Amino acid sequence: MIRTMLDLVKRAELLKPKVMVVAAAHDHPVLEAVVMAKDAKLIEPILIGDKQEIEKILHELHAKMSDYQIIDEKDLVKASEEAVKLVSSGKGDILMKGFVDTSVILRAALDKEFGLRTPNRISHVSVMEIPAYHKLLMMSDGAMNIDPNVDIKQEIIENGVEVLHAIGVKHPKVGMIAAIEKVNPKMQATLDAVELIERNRNERIKGCTIGGPFALDNAINQEAAMHKGVTDPMAGDVDFIVMPQIESGNVFYKSMMFLAGAKSASVIAGARKPIVLTSRADSKESKFYSIALSCLIAEAK
């Protein structure tokens, strides 16, 4: 079972290397992670961007130039479109964002003609190794969907469950997070939790068990759940927490990373192929782990 980021990487190393296409690859932090992934034999990279700058960075990183296919395209929009087209056509398995605005690459990725759209909404998922938790914990959505209603939360759950299946969690425990663990008609997150649990019981949402509403403490800590009288059997042992809106997800993620010493892997889920779209504040290790996670997702697709 995958319990740590090291386990995640080791599992990805067992796979045939995946072709990863990087849009606007002339970015030092991104190429650091790409070189790490190439050296670990996780990927075969195709780098699209300013060729001169890409070669300069690769030289600084002591990378073997012949290992990297480079397509010269300085225009960021064209670089993004070319990268998406390669992945969409089957010539690439993974798309990664380089030195380009998120809005630009997502516009290309969601293009109706050549993009990576599916009927489902895309969402951002983060898989975290947190020192205080006994296994990997997934969280969504702290970056894409601002104020999801119950139907969007269902799509967020479905996307996340697909990712968890890809890393070997056969039947994930999904906790719906709210400020309190009791249903309050004035708190929409608690009402959404009740509705989503019912959909899960009726098999409108499959492949997981949904519980809640949970306050964060009783979702991830059995002692806190016991003190509060929370009897849900998944209390303190969830695999996946679904946040009520983007603010809570974003704050939770950054708190874990910068205060709790967590390690993370993040990906855009819900597209035909995995999309590595990390923050510039993320470490090279987080970017590397995100690539490893994407390799496992690509293998499952």
Short mmCIF file of C-alpha atoms in Angstrom, two decimals:
data_model
loop_
_atom_site.label_atom_id
_atom_site.label_comp_id
_atom_site.label_asym_id
_atom_site.label_seq_id
_atom_site.Cartn_x
_atom_site.Cartn_y
_atom_site.Cartn_z
CA MET A 1 0.00 0.00 0.00
CA ILE A 2 1.21 3.51 -0.80
CA ARG A 3 1.58 5.38 2.50
CA THR A 4 4.34 7.88 1.72
CA MET A 5 5.60 9.97 -1.17
CA LEU A 6 8.58 7.61 -1.40
CA ASP A 7 6.15 4.72 -1.88
CA LEU A 8 4.41 6.75 -4.59
CA VAL A 9 7.67 7.32 -6.45
CA LYS A 10 8.72 3.68 -6.11
CA ARG A 11 5.39 2.55 -7.59
CA ALA A 12 5.81 4.98 -10.51
CA GLU A 13 9.36 3.70 -11.11
CA LEU A 14 7.93 0.25 -11.87
CA LEU A 15 6.01 1.61 -14.87
CA LYS A 16 7.14 2.19 -18.41
CA PRO A 17 8.25 5.87 -18.64
CA LYS A 18 5.42 8.19 -19.62
CA VAL A 19 5.76 10.88 -22.30
CA MET A 20 5.31 14.23 -20.57
CA VAL A 21 4.85 17.41 -22.59
CA VAL A 22 5.79 20.67 -20.86
CA ALA A 23 4.24 23.90 -22.15
CA ALA A 24 6.54 26.96 -21.90
CA ALA A 25 9.29 24.79 -20.45
CA HIS A 26 11.82 27.65 -20.09
CA ASP A 27 11.37 27.72 -16.30
CA HIS A 28 14.15 26.75 -13.91
CA PRO A 29 12.01 25.33 -11.03
CA VAL A 30 9.91 23.28 -13.46
CA LEU A 31 12.94 21.92 -15.31
CA GLU A 32 14.56 20.97 -11.99
CA ALA A 33 11.63 18.64 -11.34
CA VAL A 34 11.59 17.42 -14.95
CA VAL A 35 15.28 16.49 -14.74
CA MET A 36 14.66 14.68 -11.44
CA ALA A 37 11.81 12.72 -13.04
CA LYS A 38 13.87 11.92 -16.14
CA ASP A 39 16.80 10.75 -14.02
CA ALA A 40 14.38 8.51 -12.08
CA LYS A 41 13.20 7.06 -15.42
CA LEU A 42 9.62 8.17 -14.77
CA ILE A 43 9.21 10.18 -17.99
CA GLU A 44 10.35 10.87 -21.53
CA PRO A 45 10.09 14.68 -21.73
CA ILE A 46 9.05 16.87 -24.65
CA LEU A 47 9.87 20.49 -23.86
CA ILE A 48 8.08 23.27 -25.76
CA GLY A 49 9.23 26.85 -25.30
CA ASP A 50 12.20 29.15 -25.78
CA LYS A 51 14.79 26.62 -26.95
CA GLN A 52 17.81 28.78 -26.16
CA GLU A 53 16.62 29.40 -22.61
CA ILE A 54 15.64 25.74 -22.11
CA GLU A 55 19.10 24.58 -23.21
CA LYS A 56 20.73 27.15 -20.92
CA ILE A 57 18.76 25.88 -17.91
CA LEU A 58 19.40 22.23 -18.75
CA HIS A 59 23.12 23.00 -18.98
CA GLU A 60 22.98 24.63 -15.53
CA LEU A 61 21.27 21.51 -14.20
CA HIS A 62 23.99 19.27 -15.75
CA ALA A 63 21.34 17.43 -17.76
CA LYS A 64 22.21 15.27 -20.75
CA MET A 65 20.89 17.28 -23.70
CA SER A 66 20.22 14.26 -25.90
CA ASP A 67 17.64 13.03 -23.36
CA TYR A 68 15.37 15.98 -24.05
CA GLN A 69 13.28 16.66 -27.14
CA ILE A 70 12.92 20.44 -27.48
CA ILE A 71 10.42 22.26 -29.69
CA ASP A 72 11.25 25.94 -30.15
CA GLU A 73 8.17 28.14 -29.58
CA LYS A 74 8.53 31.44 -27.75
CA ASP A 75 4.86 32.42 -27.97
CA LEU A 76 3.19 31.21 -24.77
CA VAL A 77 -0.26 30.69 -26.27
CA LYS A 78 1.13 28.71 -29.21
CA ALA A 79 3.39 26.70 -26.90
CA SER A 80 0.40 25.79 -24.74
CA GLU A 81 -1.73 24.82 -27.72
CA GLU A 82 1.04 22.72 -29.24
CA ALA A 83 1.58 20.92 -25.94
CA VAL A 84 -2.13 20.16 -25.55
CA LYS A 85 -2.40 18.93 -29.15
CA LEU A 86 0.47 16.49 -28.64
CA VAL A 87 -1.13 15.06 -25.51
CA SER A 88 -4.63 15.04 -26.99
CA SER A 89 -3.44 13.20 -30.11
CA GLY A 90 -1.90 10.43 -28.03
CA LYS A 91 1.72 11.47 -28.56
CA GLY A 92 1.95 12.46 -24.90
CA ASP A 93 0.61 10.93 -21.68
CA ILE A 94 0.90 13.91 -19.33
CA LEU A 95 0.63 17.69 -19.75
CA MET A 96 2.67 19.99 -17.50
CA LYS A 97 2.48 23.74 -17.05
CA GLY A 98 5.72 25.68 -17.31
CA PHE A 99 6.33 29.45 -17.42
CA VAL A 100 2.81 30.37 -18.52
CA ASP A 101 -0.28 31.69 -16.77
CA THR A 102 -2.70 29.04 -15.57
CA SER A 103 -5.54 30.65 -17.51
CA VAL A 104 -3.60 30.32 -20.78
CA ILE A 105 -2.80 26.62 -20.47
CA LEU A 106 -6.27 25.74 -19.17
CA ARG A 107 -7.87 27.60 -22.07
CA ALA A 108 -5.89 25.36 -24.41
CA ALA A 109 -6.52 22.22 -22.35
CA LEU A 110 -10.28 22.82 -22.39
CA ASP A 111 -10.51 23.81 -26.05
CA LYS A 112 -13.52 22.07 -27.60
CA GLU A 113 -11.65 21.26 -30.80
CA PHE A 114 -8.31 19.85 -29.64
CA GLY A 115 -8.39 19.94 -25.85
CA LEU A 116 -8.59 17.33 -23.11
CA ARG A 117 -12.19 17.91 -22.01
CA THR A 118 -14.46 15.18 -20.68
CA PRO A 119 -18.11 15.48 -19.65
CA ASN A 120 -16.87 16.00 -16.09
CA ARG A 121 -15.69 19.27 -14.58
CA ILE A 122 -11.96 19.48 -13.87
CA SER A 123 -10.78 19.88 -10.31
CA HIS A 124 -7.52 20.23 -8.40
CA VAL A 125 -6.50 17.44 -6.05
CA SER A 126 -3.59 17.34 -3.62
CA VAL A 127 -2.28 14.13 -2.10
CA MET A 128 -0.35 14.86 1.08
CA GLU A 129 2.02 13.03 3.38
CA ILE A 130 1.41 14.76 6.71
CA PRO A 131 3.66 13.85 9.68
CA ALA A 132 0.71 13.81 12.09
CA TYR A 133 -1.47 11.53 9.92
CA HIS A 134 -1.11 7.77 9.57
CA LYS A 135 -1.51 7.55 5.78
CA LEU A 136 -1.68 9.70 2.68
CA LEU A 137 -4.52 12.21 2.70
CA MET A 138 -6.13 13.70 -0.39
CA MET A 139 -7.76 17.14 -0.33
CA SER A 140 -9.87 18.92 -2.93
CA ASP A 141 -10.50 21.57 -4.08
CA GLY A 142 -8.10 24.30 -3.01
CA ALA A 143 -7.27 25.82 -6.39
CA MET A 144 -9.94 25.48 -9.09
CA ASN A 145 -13.59 25.45 -8.03
CA ILE A 146 -14.42 28.53 -5.98
CA ASP A 147 -17.78 27.85 -4.33
CA PRO A 148 -18.99 24.44 -5.51
CA ASN A 149 -22.64 23.47 -5.19
CA VAL A 150 -23.67 19.92 -4.41
CA ASP A 151 -23.50 18.77 -8.04
CA ILE A 152 -20.02 20.20 -8.51
CA LYS A 153 -18.95 18.55 -5.26
CA GLN A 154 -20.11 15.25 -6.72
CA GLU A 155 -17.81 15.78 -9.70
CA ILE A 156 -14.96 16.76 -7.36
CA ILE A 157 -15.52 13.50 -5.47
CA GLU A 158 -15.63 11.43 -8.66
CA ASN A 159 -12.40 12.98 -9.93
CA GLY A 160 -10.63 12.42 -6.62
CA VAL A 161 -11.83 8.84 -6.28
CA GLU A 162 -10.44 8.08 -9.75
CA VAL A 163 -7.04 9.38 -8.62
CA LEU A 164 -7.15 7.34 -5.41
CA HIS A 165 -8.02 4.20 -7.36
CA ALA A 166 -4.97 4.90 -9.55
CA ILE A 167 -2.68 4.87 -6.50
CA GLY A 168 -4.16 1.68 -5.12
CA VAL A 169 -6.83 2.88 -2.67
CA LYS A 170 -9.55 0.47 -3.79
CA HIS A 171 -12.51 1.89 -1.86
CA PRO A 172 -11.69 5.36 -0.53
CA LYS A 173 -13.28 6.86 2.57
CA VAL A 174 -14.47 10.35 1.60
CA GLY A 175 -15.13 12.89 4.35
CA MET A 176 -17.29 15.95 3.68
CA ILE A 177 -15.79 18.83 5.66
CA ALA A 178 -17.79 21.59 7.33
CA ALA A 179 -17.29 23.85 10.36
CA ILE A 180 -19.28 21.44 12.54
CA GLU A 181 -20.13 17.76 12.53
CA LYS A 182 -23.89 18.22 12.90
CA VAL A 183 -26.45 19.14 10.27
CA ASN A 184 -27.39 22.82 10.47
CA PRO A 185 -29.95 24.20 7.98
CA LYS A 186 -28.05 27.50 7.97
CA MET A 187 -24.78 25.85 6.93
CA GLN A 188 -24.89 24.68 3.32
CA ALA A 189 -21.84 22.44 3.64
CA THR A 190 -23.68 20.23 6.14
CA LEU A 191 -26.74 19.96 3.90
CA ASP A 192 -24.55 19.09 0.91
CA ALA A 193 -22.91 16.34 2.96
CA VAL A 194 -26.29 14.74 3.70
CA GLU A 195 -27.29 14.88 0.02
CA LEU A 196 -24.00 13.41 -1.19
CA ILE A 197 -24.15 10.58 1.35
CA GLU A 198 -27.63 9.75 0.05
CA ARG A 199 -26.39 9.77 -3.56
CA ASN A 200 -23.58 7.44 -2.52
CA ARG A 201 -26.02 5.04 -0.85
CA ASN A 202 -28.18 5.09 -3.99
CA GLU A 203 -25.07 4.37 -6.12
CA ARG A 204 -25.23 7.66 -7.98
CA ILE A 205 -21.67 8.08 -6.67
CA LYS A 206 -19.71 4.82 -6.84
CA GLY A 207 -16.32 3.43 -5.89
CA CYS A 208 -16.14 4.99 -2.43
CA THR A 209 -17.94 5.51 0.87
CA ILE A 210 -18.93 9.07 1.78
CA GLY A 211 -19.33 10.24 5.37
CA GLY A 212 -20.03 13.45 7.22
CA PRO A 213 -20.55 16.19 7.80
CA PHE A 214 -17.25 16.26 9.66
CA ALA A 215 -15.43 19.08 11.34
CA LEU A 216 -11.79 18.72 10.31
CA ASP A 217 -10.66 17.41 13.70
CA ASN A 218 -13.03 14.46 13.83
CA ALA A 219 -12.40 13.58 10.18
CA ILE A 220 -8.69 13.02 10.79
CA ASN A 221 -8.38 12.32 14.52
CA GLN A 222 -10.15 9.39 16.18
CA GLU A 223 -9.71 10.76 19.69
CA ALA A 224 -11.38 14.05 18.72
CA ALA A 225 -14.21 12.11 17.11
CA MET A 226 -14.69 10.01 20.23
CA HIS A 227 -14.77 13.06 22.52
CA LYS A 228 -17.43 14.68 20.32
CA GLY A 229 -19.51 11.54 20.12
CA VAL A 230 -19.02 11.08 16.37
CA THR A 231 -19.87 7.45 15.63
CA ASP A 232 -19.23 7.33 11.88
CA PRO A 233 -16.81 4.39 11.43
CA MET A 234 -14.59 6.38 9.06
CA ALA A 235 -14.05 9.20 11.59
CA GLY A 236 -10.33 9.70 12.08
CA ASP A 237 -9.47 7.47 9.12
CA VAL A 238 -10.56 9.27 5.94
CA ASP A 239 -8.60 9.01 2.70
CA PHE A 240 -10.07 12.08 1.03
CA ILE A 241 -11.43 15.32 2.49
CA VAL A 242 -13.71 17.46 0.34
CA MET A 243 -13.59 21.11 1.36
CA PRO A 244 -16.70 23.31 1.35
CA GLN A 245 -15.09 26.00 -0.81
CA ILE A 246 -11.77 27.16 -2.23
CA GLU A 247 -10.76 29.34 0.74
CA SER A 248 -10.82 26.49 3.25
CA GLY A 249 -9.05 24.16 0.82
CA ASN A 250 -6.33 26.66 -0.02
CA VAL A 251 -5.70 27.59 3.62
CA PHE A 252 -5.59 23.92 4.65
CA TYR A 253 -3.10 23.06 1.90
CA LYS A 254 -0.74 25.94 2.68
CA SER A 255 -0.99 25.31 6.43
CA MET A 256 0.05 21.70 5.91
CA MET A 257 2.92 22.64 3.59
CA PHE A 258 4.39 25.61 5.44
CA LEU A 259 3.55 24.87 9.09
CA ALA A 260 3.16 21.10 9.36
CA GLY A 261 6.05 19.97 7.16
CA ALA A 262 3.86 18.04 4.74
CA LYS A 263 4.94 16.66 1.38
CA SER A 264 2.50 16.89 -1.49
CA ALA A 265 1.67 15.83 -5.03
CA SER A 266 -0.98 17.79 -6.93
CA VAL A 267 -2.70 17.31 -10.25
CA ILE A 268 -5.65 18.55 -12.27
CA ALA A 269 -8.12 15.67 -12.45
CA GLY A 270 -11.17 15.19 -14.62
CA ALA A 271 -9.43 15.68 -17.98
CA ARG A 272 -8.65 12.90 -20.48
CA LYS A 273 -5.00 13.00 -19.42
CA PRO A 274 -3.44 14.18 -16.14
CA ILE A 275 -2.32 17.81 -15.98
CA VAL A 276 0.55 18.82 -13.69
CA LEU A 277 -0.23 22.37 -12.66
CA THR A 278 1.77 23.36 -9.60
CA SER A 279 2.22 26.69 -7.84
CA ARG A 280 5.45 28.63 -8.27
CA ALA A 281 5.68 28.48 -4.47
CA ASP A 282 5.77 24.67 -4.55
CA SER A 283 9.18 23.09 -4.02
CA LYS A 284 10.97 21.10 -6.70
CA GLU A 285 10.20 18.02 -4.60
CA SER A 286 6.46 18.75 -4.72
CA LYS A 287 6.67 19.19 -8.48
CA PHE A 288 8.57 15.90 -8.75
CA TYR A 289 6.01 14.07 -6.60
CA SER A 290 3.25 15.58 -8.75
CA ILE A 291 4.89 14.12 -11.86
CA ALA A 292 5.12 10.71 -10.16
CA LEU A 293 1.43 10.88 -9.24
CA SER A 294 0.55 11.81 -12.81
CA CYS A 295 2.46 8.78 -14.10
CA LEU A 296 0.27 6.50 -11.98
CA ILE A 297 -2.89 8.26 -13.18
CA ALA A 298 -1.77 8.03 -16.81
CA GLU A 299 -1.12 4.31 -16.37
CA ALA A 300 -4.63 3.79 -14.97
CA LYS A 301 -6.21 5.64 -17.90
#
